[in-house]
Structure formats: structure tokens, C-alpha cells
Tab-separated table of C-alpha atoms in Angstrom:
chain	number	residue	atom	x	y	z
K	1	MET	CA	0.243	-0.171	0.379
K	2	ALA	CA	1.559	3.346	-0.627
K	3	LYS	CA	2.137	5.154	1.928
K	4	ASN	CA	1.081	8.561	1.816
K	5	ASP	CA	-1.440	8.310	-0.055
K	6	ASP	CA	-3.839	11.854	-0.589
K	7	VAL	CA	-5.258	11.190	3.452
K	8	LYS	CA	-7.535	13.926	4.665
K	9	VAL	CA	-9.990	14.560	8.042
K	10	LEU	CA	-13.221	16.081	7.669
K	11	GLY	CA	-13.809	17.607	11.297
K	12	ALA	CA	-15.293	20.198	13.776
K	13	TRP	CA	-12.435	22.186	15.957
K	14	PRO	CA	-14.641	21.324	18.755
K	15	SER	CA	-15.381	17.612	18.752
K	16	PRO	CA	-12.886	14.921	20.673
K	17	PHE	CA	-13.751	12.207	17.883
K	18	VAL	CA	-12.374	14.526	15.537
K	19	MET	CA	-9.638	14.914	17.150
K	20	ARG	CA	-8.868	11.569	17.651
K	21	ALA	CA	-8.092	10.881	14.216
K	22	ARG	CA	-5.614	14.041	14.165
K	23	ILE	CA	-3.502	12.621	17.679
K	24	ALA	CA	-3.167	8.902	15.479
K	25	LEU	CA	-1.636	10.183	12.857
K	26	ASN	CA	-0.090	13.548	13.836
K	27	LEU	CA	1.826	10.186	16.173
K	28	LYS	CA	2.722	8.349	13.188
K	29	SER	CA	3.558	11.603	11.138
K	30	ILE	CA	1.540	11.362	8.647
K	31	ASP	CA	0.888	14.626	6.676
K	32	TYR	CA	-2.500	15.072	6.287
K	33	GLU	CA	-5.084	18.004	5.261
K	34	PHE	CA	-7.792	19.106	7.678
K	35	LEU	CA	-10.978	19.850	5.966
K	36	GLU	CA	-12.918	22.327	8.732
K	37	GLU	CA	-16.841	21.545	8.683
K	38	THR	CA	-18.867	25.471	9.409
K	39	ILE	CA	-20.186	24.384	12.980
K	40	GLY	CA	-24.365	23.787	12.292
K	41	SER	CA	-24.301	22.464	8.382
K	42	LYS	CA	-23.302	18.855	6.173
K	43	SER	CA	-20.949	19.526	3.547
K	44	GLN	CA	-21.446	17.301	-0.049
K	45	LEU	CA	-18.643	15.525	0.960
K	46	LEU	CA	-19.958	14.560	4.857
K	47	LEU	CA	-23.428	13.466	3.711
K	48	GLN	CA	-21.015	11.973	0.932
K	49	SER	CA	-18.444	10.364	2.737
K	50	ASN	CA	-20.916	9.288	5.811
K	51	PRO	CA	-24.028	8.482	5.064
K	52	VAL	CA	-24.999	6.383	7.078
K	53	HIS	CA	-24.281	8.797	10.015
K	54	LYS	CA	-23.477	12.398	8.820
K	55	LYS	CA	-21.112	12.799	11.363
K	56	VAL	CA	-17.702	13.736	11.761
K	57	PRO	CA	-15.173	12.901	11.914
K	58	VAL	CA	-14.356	10.893	8.671
K	59	LEU	CA	-11.022	9.892	7.311
K	60	ILE	CA	-10.167	9.635	3.307
K	61	HIS	CA	-7.784	7.544	3.196
K	62	GLY	CA	-6.787	7.698	-1.179
K	63	ASP	CA	-10.814	7.473	-2.073
K	64	LYS	CA	-11.923	5.461	1.041
K	65	PRO	CA	-14.079	6.910	4.187
K	66	ILE	CA	-13.559	5.419	7.353
K	67	CYS	CA	-15.923	6.917	9.940
K	68	GLU	CA	-16.194	6.338	13.756
K	69	SER	CA	-13.445	7.753	15.542
K	70	LEU	CA	-12.171	4.600	17.666
K	71	ILE	CA	-12.437	3.208	14.363
K	72	ILE	CA	-10.344	5.479	12.398
K	73	VAL	CA	-7.776	5.568	15.482
K	74	GLN	CA	-7.203	1.218	14.899
K	75	TYR	CA	-7.871	1.730	10.583
K	76	ILE	CA	-4.309	4.094	11.060
K	77	ASP	CA	-2.580	2.141	13.390
K	78	GLU	CA	-2.866	-1.193	11.126
K	79	VAL	CA	-2.384	1.099	7.807
K	80	TRP	CA	0.483	2.510	9.232
K	81	THR	CA	1.951	0.244	10.881
K	82	SER	CA	5.547	2.424	11.527
K	83	ALA	CA	6.382	3.192	15.644
K	84	PRO	CA	4.605	4.106	17.720
K	85	SER	CA	2.054	1.512	18.008
K	86	ILE	CA	-1.377	2.996	19.296
K	87	LEU	CA	-2.598	-0.422	20.192
K	88	PRO	CA	-0.928	-2.885	22.615
K	89	SER	CA	0.145	-5.900	21.249
K	90	ASP	CA	-1.233	-8.058	23.430
K	91	PRO	CA	-4.403	-9.259	23.364
K	92	TYR	CA	-6.008	-8.823	26.808
K	93	ASP	CA	-4.448	-5.641	27.079
K	94	ARG	CA	-5.927	-4.333	23.950
K	95	ALA	CA	-8.894	-5.686	25.210
K	96	ILE	CA	-8.604	-4.132	28.473
K	97	GLN	CA	-8.569	-0.217	26.218
K	98	ARG	CA	-11.295	-1.408	24.025
K	99	PHE	CA	-13.495	-1.718	26.996
K	100	TRP	CA	-12.078	1.452	29.209
K	101	ALA	CA	-13.288	3.723	25.611
K	102	ALA	CA	-16.304	1.879	25.236
K	103	TYR	CA	-17.080	3.209	28.754
K	104	VAL	CA	-15.290	7.235	27.858
K	105	ASP	CA	-17.953	6.963	24.895
K	106	ASP	CA	-21.102	5.241	25.824
K	107	LYS	CA	-21.205	5.986	29.755
K	108	LEU	CA	-18.728	9.262	30.808
K	109	PHE	CA	-18.708	12.230	27.837
K	110	ALA	CA	-22.527	11.972	27.498
K	111	SER	CA	-22.822	12.367	31.987
K	112	MET	CA	-20.799	14.710	31.730
K	113	ARG	CA	-21.854	17.075	28.891
K	114	GLN	CA	-25.022	17.180	30.470
K	115	ILE	CA	-23.439	18.717	33.664
K	116	LYS	CA	-23.406	22.680	32.578
K	117	SER	CA	-26.939	22.211	31.799
K	118	LEU	CA	-28.517	20.981	35.041
K	119	GLU	CA	-29.121	22.246	38.075
K	120	GLY	CA	-29.650	21.158	42.351
K	121	GLU	CA	-30.335	17.799	42.655
K	122	GLU	CA	-29.797	16.367	39.003
K	123	LYS	CA	-26.543	18.211	38.787
K	124	LYS	CA	-25.288	17.096	41.995
K	125	ALA	CA	-26.432	13.115	40.591
K	126	MET	CA	-25.028	13.738	37.496
K	127	VAL	CA	-21.571	14.967	38.490
K	128	GLU	CA	-21.285	12.202	41.152
K	129	GLN	CA	-21.344	9.195	38.126
K	130	ALA	CA	-19.688	10.869	36.287
K	131	THR	CA	-16.667	10.991	38.838
K	132	GLU	CA	-17.285	7.883	40.359
K	133	GLY	CA	-16.294	6.507	36.779
K	134	ILE	CA	-13.489	8.900	36.487
K	135	VAL	CA	-12.259	7.439	39.852
K	136	LEU	CA	-13.034	3.547	37.661
K	137	LEU	CA	-9.870	5.425	35.313
K	138	GLU	CA	-7.324	5.752	37.768
K	139	GLU	CA	-7.571	2.403	38.938
K	140	ALA	CA	-7.434	1.612	35.310
K	141	PHE	CA	-4.620	3.973	34.663
K	142	GLU	CA	-2.376	2.085	37.665
K	143	LYS	CA	-2.858	-1.278	35.757
K	144	CYS	CA	-3.250	0.331	32.105
K	145	SER	CA	0.886	2.077	32.961
K	146	LYS	CA	2.746	-0.226	34.993
K	147	GLY	CA	4.159	2.998	36.430
K	148	LYS	CA	4.608	4.847	32.901
K	149	PRO	CA	3.658	7.822	31.866
K	150	PHE	CA	0.176	7.230	29.543
K	151	PHE	CA	-2.217	4.079	29.568
K	152	GLY	CA	-0.336	3.044	26.774
K	153	GLY	CA	3.051	3.398	28.423
K	154	ASP	CA	5.831	5.756	27.143
K	155	ARG	CA	4.124	6.969	25.079
K	156	ILE	CA	0.491	7.762	23.902
K	157	GLY	CA	-2.014	4.677	22.790
K	158	TYR	CA	-5.838	4.585	22.375
K	159	LEU	CA	-7.233	5.027	25.596
K	160	ASP	CA	-4.906	8.172	26.097
K	161	ILE	CA	-6.151	9.227	23.231
K	162	ALA	CA	-10.245	7.900	23.832
K	163	PHE	CA	-9.696	9.924	27.176
K	164	GLY	CA	-7.471	12.674	26.350
K	165	SER	CA	-9.486	13.788	23.652
K	166	ILE	CA	-12.412	14.494	26.036
K	167	LEU	CA	-10.560	16.727	28.310
K	168	GLY	CA	-11.450	20.590	26.809
K	169	TRP	CA	-15.328	19.211	27.027
K	170	LEU	CA	-14.550	18.463	30.526
K	171	ARG	CA	-12.356	21.275	32.287
K	172	ALA	CA	-15.234	23.251	29.606
K	173	THR	CA	-18.086	21.669	32.077
K	174	GLU	CA	-15.914	21.975	35.315
K	175	LYS	CA	-15.395	25.720	34.602
K	176	MET	CA	-19.156	26.575	33.737
K	177	GLY	CA	-20.845	24.091	35.885
K	178	GLU	CA	-18.143	24.917	39.001
K	179	VAL	CA	-17.847	21.573	39.574
K	180	LYS	CA	-14.544	19.669	40.116
K	181	LEU	CA	-14.028	16.292	38.068
K	182	LEU	CA	-10.140	15.674	38.275
K	183	ASP	CA	-9.390	15.793	41.515
K	184	GLU	CA	-5.819	15.702	42.861
K	185	ALA	CA	-7.404	14.116	46.440
K	186	LYS	CA	-9.102	11.501	44.085
K	187	THR	CA	-7.734	11.352	41.012
K	188	PRO	CA	-3.814	11.736	41.968
K	189	ARG	CA	-2.692	10.294	39.164
K	190	LEU	CA	-4.652	11.372	36.268
K	191	VAL	CA	-4.555	15.529	36.901
K	192	LYS	CA	-0.513	14.611	36.472
K	193	TRP	CA	-1.616	12.503	33.190
K	194	ALA	CA	-3.477	15.339	31.828
K	195	GLY	CA	-0.858	17.715	32.005
K	196	ARG	CA	1.243	15.426	30.434
K	197	PHE	CA	-0.998	14.436	27.926
K	198	CYS	CA	-2.107	17.795	27.037
K	199	ALA	CA	1.332	19.064	26.739
K	200	ASP	CA	2.214	16.200	23.992
K	201	GLY	CA	3.618	17.238	20.925
K	202	ALA	CA	1.153	15.247	19.245
K	203	VAL	CA	-1.855	16.175	21.144
K	204	LYS	CA	-1.411	20.066	21.472
K	205	ASP	CA	-1.956	22.315	18.051
K	206	CYS	CA	-4.963	20.446	18.312
K	207	MET	CA	-6.869	20.462	21.515
K	208	PRO	CA	-8.993	23.560	21.800
K	209	GLU	CA	-8.697	26.264	23.669
K	210	THR	CA	-11.087	26.025	27.270
K	211	ASP	CA	-12.518	29.544	26.896
K	212	LYS	CA	-13.445	29.284	23.055
K	213	LEU	CA	-15.300	25.710	23.839
K	214	ILE	CA	-17.021	27.313	26.647
K	215	GLU	CA	-18.061	30.231	24.372
K	216	LEU	CA	-19.176	27.538	21.925
K	217	ALA	CA	-21.233	26.021	24.550
K	218	LYS	CA	-23.055	29.195	25.504
K	219	VAL	CA	-23.804	30.244	21.900
K	220	LEU	CA	-25.367	26.765	21.392
K	221	MET	CA	-27.310	26.993	24.365
K	222	ALA	CA	-28.240	30.548	23.602
K	223	LYS	CA	-29.321	29.217	20.711
K	224	MET	CA	-31.786	26.198	21.862
K	225	LYS	CA	-33.523	28.441	24.275
K	226	GLY	CA	-33.903	31.148	21.493
K	227	ALA	CA	-35.576	28.792	18.943
K	228	PRO	CA	-38.935	29.378	17.659
K	229	PRO	CA	-41.940	27.049	18.739
K	230	LYS	CA	-41.818	24.754	15.781
K	231	GLN	CA	-45.009	25.400	13.375
V	1	MET	CA	-0.321	-24.882	30.844
V	2	VAL	CA	-3.711	-25.680	30.108
V	3	ASP	CA	-6.291	-23.042	28.902
V	4	GLU	CA	-8.668	-21.897	31.326
V	5	VAL	CA	-12.007	-20.722	29.576
V	6	VAL	CA	-15.321	-19.701	31.265
V	7	LEU	CA	-18.271	-18.290	29.999
V	8	LEU	CA	-20.749	-15.798	32.290
V	9	ASP	CA	-24.259	-15.892	30.038
V	10	LEU	CA	-27.488	-16.002	30.159
V	11	TRP	CA	-29.490	-18.272	27.330
V	12	ALA	CA	-31.276	-15.620	25.562
V	13	SER	CA	-28.876	-13.116	25.375
V	14	MET	CA	-28.311	-11.810	21.980
V	15	PHE	CA	-24.923	-10.251	23.181
V	16	GLY	CA	-23.902	-13.744	25.073
V	17	MET	CA	-24.846	-16.318	21.708
V	18	ARG	CA	-22.531	-14.101	19.616
V	19	VAL	CA	-19.460	-14.900	22.253
V	20	ARG	CA	-20.616	-18.611	22.152
V	21	ILE	CA	-20.920	-18.526	18.226
V	22	ALA	CA	-16.853	-16.591	17.774
V	23	LEU	CA	-15.581	-20.013	20.339
V	24	ALA	CA	-17.205	-22.684	18.458
V	25	GLU	CA	-15.972	-21.190	14.859
V	26	LYS	CA	-12.576	-21.914	16.973
V	27	GLY	CA	-13.400	-25.088	17.939
V	28	VAL	CA	-12.461	-23.786	21.761
V	29	LYS	CA	-13.261	-25.937	25.220
V	30	TYR	CA	-14.781	-23.738	27.742
V	31	GLU	CA	-17.078	-24.115	30.550
V	32	TYR	CA	-20.578	-22.258	30.523
V	33	MET	CA	-22.559	-20.781	33.211
V	34	GLU	CA	-25.488	-19.718	33.565
V	35	ASP	CA	-26.316	-16.775	35.880
V	36	ASP	CA	-29.525	-15.522	36.847
V	37	TRP	CA	-30.538	-12.136	35.897
V	38	ARG	CA	-33.715	-11.374	38.822
V	39	ASN	CA	-30.589	-12.645	41.428
V	40	LYS	CA	-27.004	-11.545	40.088
V	41	SER	CA	-24.031	-13.838	41.304
V	42	ASP	CA	-21.145	-12.566	43.520
V	43	LEU	CA	-19.198	-13.766	40.222
V	44	LEU	CA	-20.110	-11.436	37.862
V	45	LEU	CA	-20.136	-9.286	39.902
V	46	LYS	CA	-16.474	-9.431	41.028
V	47	MET	CA	-15.644	-10.345	37.054
V	48	ASN	CA	-17.451	-7.009	35.849
V	49	PRO	CA	-18.183	-4.615	38.855
V	50	LEU	CA	-18.855	-1.465	36.517
V	51	HIS	CA	-21.515	-3.271	34.409
V	52	LYS	CA	-22.338	-5.639	36.133
V	53	LYS	CA	-23.939	-7.780	32.489
V	54	VAL	CA	-23.195	-10.640	30.912
V	55	PRO	CA	-21.102	-12.363	28.838
V	56	VAL	CA	-17.892	-12.073	29.912
V	57	LEU	CA	-15.009	-13.933	28.888
V	58	ILE	CA	-13.297	-15.624	31.945
V	59	HIS	CA	-9.616	-16.775	30.361
V	60	ASN	CA	-7.062	-17.993	32.821
V	61	GLY	CA	-8.801	-16.112	35.577
V	62	LYS	CA	-8.827	-12.747	33.601
V	63	PRO	CA	-12.612	-11.438	33.130
V	64	VAL	CA	-13.204	-9.796	29.827
V	65	CYS	CA	-16.167	-8.138	29.193
V	66	GLU	CA	-19.134	-6.435	26.512
V	67	SER	CA	-19.403	-8.929	24.057
V	68	LEU	CA	-17.878	-7.167	20.534
V	69	ILE	CA	-14.440	-6.706	22.653
V	70	ILE	CA	-14.810	-10.661	23.447
V	71	VAL	CA	-15.714	-11.973	20.016
V	72	GLN	CA	-11.819	-9.355	18.822
V	73	TYR	CA	-10.145	-10.861	22.452
V	74	ILE	CA	-10.893	-14.592	20.986
V	75	ASP	CA	-10.028	-13.361	17.211
V	76	GLU	CA	-6.853	-12.360	18.291
V	77	VAL	CA	-6.031	-15.458	20.976
V	78	TRP	CA	-7.188	-17.931	18.720
V	79	LYS	CA	-5.659	-16.690	15.368
V	80	ASP	CA	-4.718	-19.959	13.491
V	81	LYS	CA	-8.474	-21.480	13.161
V	82	SER	CA	-11.517	-19.324	11.433
V	83	PRO	CA	-10.787	-15.887	11.458
V	84	LEU	CA	-13.630	-13.430	12.166
V	85	LEU	CA	-12.544	-10.313	11.367
V	86	PRO	CA	-10.804	-9.311	7.632
V	87	SER	CA	-7.664	-9.016	6.752
V	88	ASP	CA	-7.501	-5.719	5.453
V	89	PRO	CA	-7.010	-3.176	7.877
V	90	TYR	CA	-10.073	-1.375	5.149
V	91	GLN	CA	-12.212	-4.311	5.066
V	92	ARG	CA	-11.671	-4.108	9.149
V	93	ALA	CA	-12.613	-0.838	9.860
V	94	GLN	CA	-16.328	-1.996	7.856
V	95	ALA	CA	-16.713	-4.552	9.743
V	96	ARG	CA	-15.784	-2.919	13.172
V	97	PHE	CA	-18.267	-0.007	11.611
V	98	TRP	CA	-21.204	-2.197	10.744
V	99	ALA	CA	-21.516	-4.136	13.850
V	100	ASP	CA	-21.352	-1.447	16.071
V	101	PHE	CA	-24.336	-0.205	14.158
V	102	VAL	CA	-25.614	-3.221	15.198
V	103	ASP	CA	-25.022	-2.427	18.310
V	104	ASN	CA	-26.171	1.307	18.592
V	105	LYS	CA	-29.311	0.749	16.413
V	106	VAL	CA	-30.337	-2.383	16.395
V	107	TYR	CA	-30.546	-3.351	20.685
V	108	GLY	CA	-32.331	-0.347	21.102
V	109	VAL	CA	-35.056	-0.375	18.685
V	110	SER	CA	-36.103	-3.963	18.765
V	111	ARG	CA	-36.450	-3.810	22.670
V	112	ARG	CA	-38.874	-0.569	21.473
V	113	VAL	CA	-40.821	-2.551	19.114
V	114	TRP	CA	-42.166	-5.219	22.523
V	115	ALA	CA	-41.860	-3.534	25.419
V	116	THR	CA	-43.729	-0.501	24.120
V	117	LYS	CA	-47.226	0.588	23.566
V	118	GLY	CA	-49.770	2.954	20.942
V	119	GLU	CA	-48.166	5.395	19.396
V	120	GLU	CA	-44.395	4.652	20.907
V	121	GLN	CA	-44.753	1.007	19.387
V	122	GLU	CA	-45.616	2.390	15.702
V	123	ALA	CA	-42.682	4.734	15.269
V	124	ALA	CA	-40.338	1.737	16.941
V	125	LYS	CA	-41.726	-0.121	13.703
V	126	GLN	CA	-41.437	2.067	11.494
V	127	GLU	CA	-37.771	2.786	13.098
V	128	PHE	CA	-37.094	-0.756	12.751
V	129	PHE	CA	-37.929	-1.486	9.627
V	130	GLU	CA	-35.509	1.377	8.160
V	131	ILE	CA	-31.929	0.323	10.521
V	132	PHE	CA	-33.610	-3.047	8.790
V	133	LYS	CA	-33.336	-1.680	5.222
V	134	ILE	CA	-30.123	-0.606	5.656
V	135	LEU	CA	-28.587	-3.412	6.602
V	136	GLU	CA	-29.559	-5.266	3.258
V	137	GLY	CA	-28.481	-2.720	1.586
V	138	GLU	CA	-24.820	-3.424	3.167
V	139	LEU	CA	-25.673	-7.072	2.931
V	140	GLY	CA	-26.681	-6.317	-0.705
V	141	ASP	CA	-26.020	-9.616	-3.003
V	142	LYS	CA	-23.552	-11.298	-0.926
V	143	PRO	CA	-23.529	-14.541	0.815
V	144	TYR	CA	-22.434	-13.255	4.326
V	145	PHE	CA	-21.575	-9.357	5.421
V	146	GLY	CA	-18.056	-10.829	5.716
V	147	GLY	CA	-18.425	-11.740	1.388
V	148	GLU	CA	-17.946	-14.853	0.750
V	149	THR	CA	-17.615	-15.968	4.389
V	150	PHE	CA	-19.353	-15.409	7.707
V	151	GLY	CA	-17.611	-13.544	9.506
V	152	PHE	CA	-17.819	-10.585	12.915
V	153	VAL	CA	-20.508	-8.198	12.059
V	154	ASP	CA	-23.031	-11.493	10.635
V	155	ILE	CA	-21.425	-12.719	13.902
V	156	ALA	CA	-23.314	-9.141	15.255
V	157	LEU	CA	-26.273	-9.411	13.903
V	158	VAL	CA	-27.135	-12.914	13.306
V	159	THR	CA	-27.760	-13.424	17.671
V	160	PHE	CA	-30.700	-11.382	17.231
V	161	TYR	CA	-32.950	-14.104	14.845
V	162	SER	CA	-33.479	-15.496	17.743
V	163	TRP	CA	-35.654	-12.701	19.002
V	164	PHE	CA	-37.795	-12.025	15.878
V	165	TYR	CA	-40.410	-14.613	16.749
V	166	VAL	CA	-40.405	-12.013	19.932
V	167	TYR	CA	-40.641	-9.189	17.473
V	168	GLU	CA	-42.902	-10.087	15.101
V	169	THR	CA	-45.389	-11.174	17.731
V	170	PHE	CA	-45.533	-7.882	19.773
V	171	GLY	CA	-44.992	-6.374	16.956
V	172	LYS	CA	-47.419	-8.173	15.055
V	173	PHE	CA	-45.755	-7.731	11.926
V	174	SER	CA	-43.966	-9.943	9.150
V	175	ILE	CA	-40.467	-9.498	9.225
V	176	GLU	CA	-39.515	-11.771	5.654
V	177	ALA	CA	-42.552	-9.896	4.380
V	178	GLU	CA	-40.303	-6.620	4.286
V	179	CYS	CA	-36.609	-7.798	4.400
V	180	PRO	CA	-36.660	-11.217	2.551
V	181	THR	CA	-32.597	-10.866	2.463
V	182	ILE	CA	-32.309	-10.418	5.486
V	183	ILE	CA	-34.092	-13.757	6.558
V	184	ALA	CA	-32.400	-15.300	3.755
V	185	TRP	CA	-29.190	-14.704	5.022
V	186	ALA	CA	-30.042	-15.525	8.985
V	187	LYS	CA	-31.443	-18.703	7.138
V	188	ARG	CA	-28.020	-19.544	5.782
V	189	CYS	CA	-26.197	-18.559	9.009
V	190	MET	CA	-28.217	-21.246	10.920
V	191	GLN	CA	-27.131	-23.329	8.093
V	192	LYS	CA	-23.415	-23.742	10.040
V	193	GLU	CA	-23.513	-25.874	13.015
V	194	SER	CA	-21.861	-23.040	15.256
V	195	VAL	CA	-25.088	-20.955	14.792
V	196	ALA	CA	-28.056	-23.728	14.565
V	197	LYS	CA	-26.290	-24.985	18.019
V	198	THR	CA	-25.955	-21.864	19.845
V	199	LEU	CA	-29.285	-19.406	18.319
V	200	PRO	CA	-32.100	-21.056	21.339
V	201	ASP	CA	-35.420	-21.481	19.101
V	202	GLN	CA	-37.667	-18.704	18.850
V	203	LYS	CA	-40.364	-19.954	20.075
V	204	LYS	CA	-38.596	-20.514	23.564
V	205	VAL	CA	-37.290	-16.829	23.533
V	206	LEU	CA	-40.907	-16.316	23.570
V	207	GLU	CA	-42.312	-18.599	25.778
V	208	SER	CA	-39.410	-17.338	28.585
V	209	LEU	CA	-40.566	-13.640	27.960
V	210	LEU	CA	-43.773	-14.143	28.058
V	211	SER	CA	-43.258	-16.059	31.620
V	212	SER	CA	-40.712	-14.119	33.261
């Protein structure tokens, strides 16, 4: 397979899912063209490349579209086999990383996003749910990292990418909701890991600024509130 | 060291069935342990503390959870026989995409078809056929979703076939009438020993649901 076939990423700057594809390509030192979707509309190219879900990210390699962020990350790891490896080589370690990445996607991110629009008891319950999950990830970090700086060991790996990509929104949620999700007291290892992740060369150019995410969230929330009732 | 493989499961779980099919395809000997959904075992709570759900594969004492993750694990450990995922990275990405589609779309809508009534049920029935029509489109005229050979997506979806009689009875519709290609594909899968021996009889599943 030709090494640097035309590689494009269809994405949007605030999306943690899009970030995952970009981090993976950066780790493998693959040049790509970033095609930014306008927030609020979907381009022809997007609708053609992802007719089933109509969502970013889409990786377009040559003329082949690949969809779903974690599937894209695995694809990148399998096509560009040079170091570093994104998934570990041991099947059990792979299963553990896939398990926690699925947890981030199916439960943690969703509950985290709701926090900023909730109040009172509902908010408290959601915050508890999210922090319980993060405490479990602290335990997973101990097991996966085996004393090294990342879930993946010496370098960023699959679970680092899956969980680290939501750090921008995590910090935005903490500020907007005036809550603490990544707590020095409860999850000290993850607090340090988060700093290392965000500073990594493969990550820092595509991690959105917390304040920009907050601005965007406010705009979107205002739009939803001000939207006229459907006729 | 002899491999010790244990599967914690529920006989009617379409997720557990996926794992049983994968183990059968690979010829892996294992101990089957039926859990009790009304009274979850200590072993289940210990092996899957986060979700507390079956299936859980326990390989030499170490638990693996989430059915599609387990199937990939099985494919990677017992890699010398009957590959379940394609070897080409693009084909693998496609297989993962469609298996993920089944997980995210088929289970939810199927549940609503039998567990709801009135308008909600009508909406679920419509969505059910939309989703299955998309799957029919993806299958096309291939014998299996994987092409010539039975594979990952087939395993992800065929287990729902054992629940078709439940959906048809509660939804008062015929799946064959709307999606004949899917039924033909399911019957083709049932010709495989691993599938035929795993999937429970459709009427048995309905009976068990009605009596629970």
C-alpha cells in the first residue's frame, strides 16, 4: 500500500472525536489535509462520505472513507505500522483498553456533557456519576500504565487518545458548572497524566482552548433556548 | 498450561450468543455458567463490577467484558483458525463500523418494538424497518456481510434472529415480508453448526419472556 496516499480528515475544531483521528495521524507523522466543517451545516462531501451517520470525523484515505473515531484510530494503527504502536500487542491489554474507551464513549462523555445545563439535585447526581467513572479510570490507569507516564506506556496509546480527547470539554464543564471532575485528592495520577497528555507534541496543536469551548457552548445553549417553537 | 475458559452468560442473551458462536467457530472448549438475571451472582459482580452484565469471558482467571470486545479478543488469541475479522485494514474498519451500527441501533429499537405500546411502538416499528433496510443495502447480494465467509458483522447481527418471533408477535408484523434478504441471510447462517447449536428456538425465547 502506498505510504502517503492522499489523507484528509473531515472535522470540526470543538469535536473530541475529530481530535482522536488527528492525534493518531500526528503520532504516526502522517501529513493530512484538515477540512473543517461549518458548525450547523453539513457539507456535500460529509454527506457522501458518511451517509449512515452524517457525522464527523471522517478519514478519507485515497478515495476510501472511514467513519467512527475509535475505528479510525485503529485503522490508522493498522495501516501505518511504524512506531509508535497505538494499541498494545497483547490481546488482553487490547481488550482492557477497548473496554475503557467504550466506557468513555458510552457513559462518561454523555453524563459529563449534561452537567452544565443541570441544576440542584440533578446536577449533583450527574457530577457524582461522572466522578465515580473517573475514579475507576484512575484505577485503570494504574493497571495499564504499569508505572509509566501514559495508559499506553512510554507514549500515548489508544486509551490515552480516547479519554484525553475529552479533556477540553471536561475543563469547560468544570468551569461552567463550577464543579471539580478531575480532583487532586481523588485522582492524583490522572491529574498529572492530563497535564502530560495536553502538552504532548501530537496533541497540543489540536486540543481546543477551554475558553473557546465555553464561548461556543454558551452560543449553542442560547440558540436552543431562543429557538422558535416548531410549527 | 492448559487454557481455562469460562463464560458467564444468560441463554437468551443475544450478546452472550455472539461469544458462544465465536468460541464454537474457533473450536475452543469452555465451561458455560448460566447466571440469574433476577439474582446476579457474586462471580458476575466481581468480574464485571462496572456494568454487572453478561457476557463475561474469564480466560485463565482474567475477565473480558462487552460482547464485541470479547469476540475480537477471541479472534486475536485463537488466531490460527477461522478468522472472524478480515485481514485488510480497510475491510476490518468496515466490519467494525457495521458491527458498531448493529450495537447502537438494532438493540434499542428492537427493545422498543416489544416493550412499548401505542404511538411509541408504531414509531419503533417504523425505525426497525428503516434500520433493517439499511442493513439489507449493506448486505447486497453477498452471501454474508463479510463477503464469501461468515464473520464479525454476521456474528454481531445473527443472534437477534432468535428474537425475531418476539418482535413479530408483539409488533404484529412479518419481518420476512419487509426484509426477505435478511431472513434468507439468517437462514444461511443457521446452516452453520456454530450458529445452529447456539441460537435458541425462537418460540422458546418468546415463552420465556412471557413467563418472566
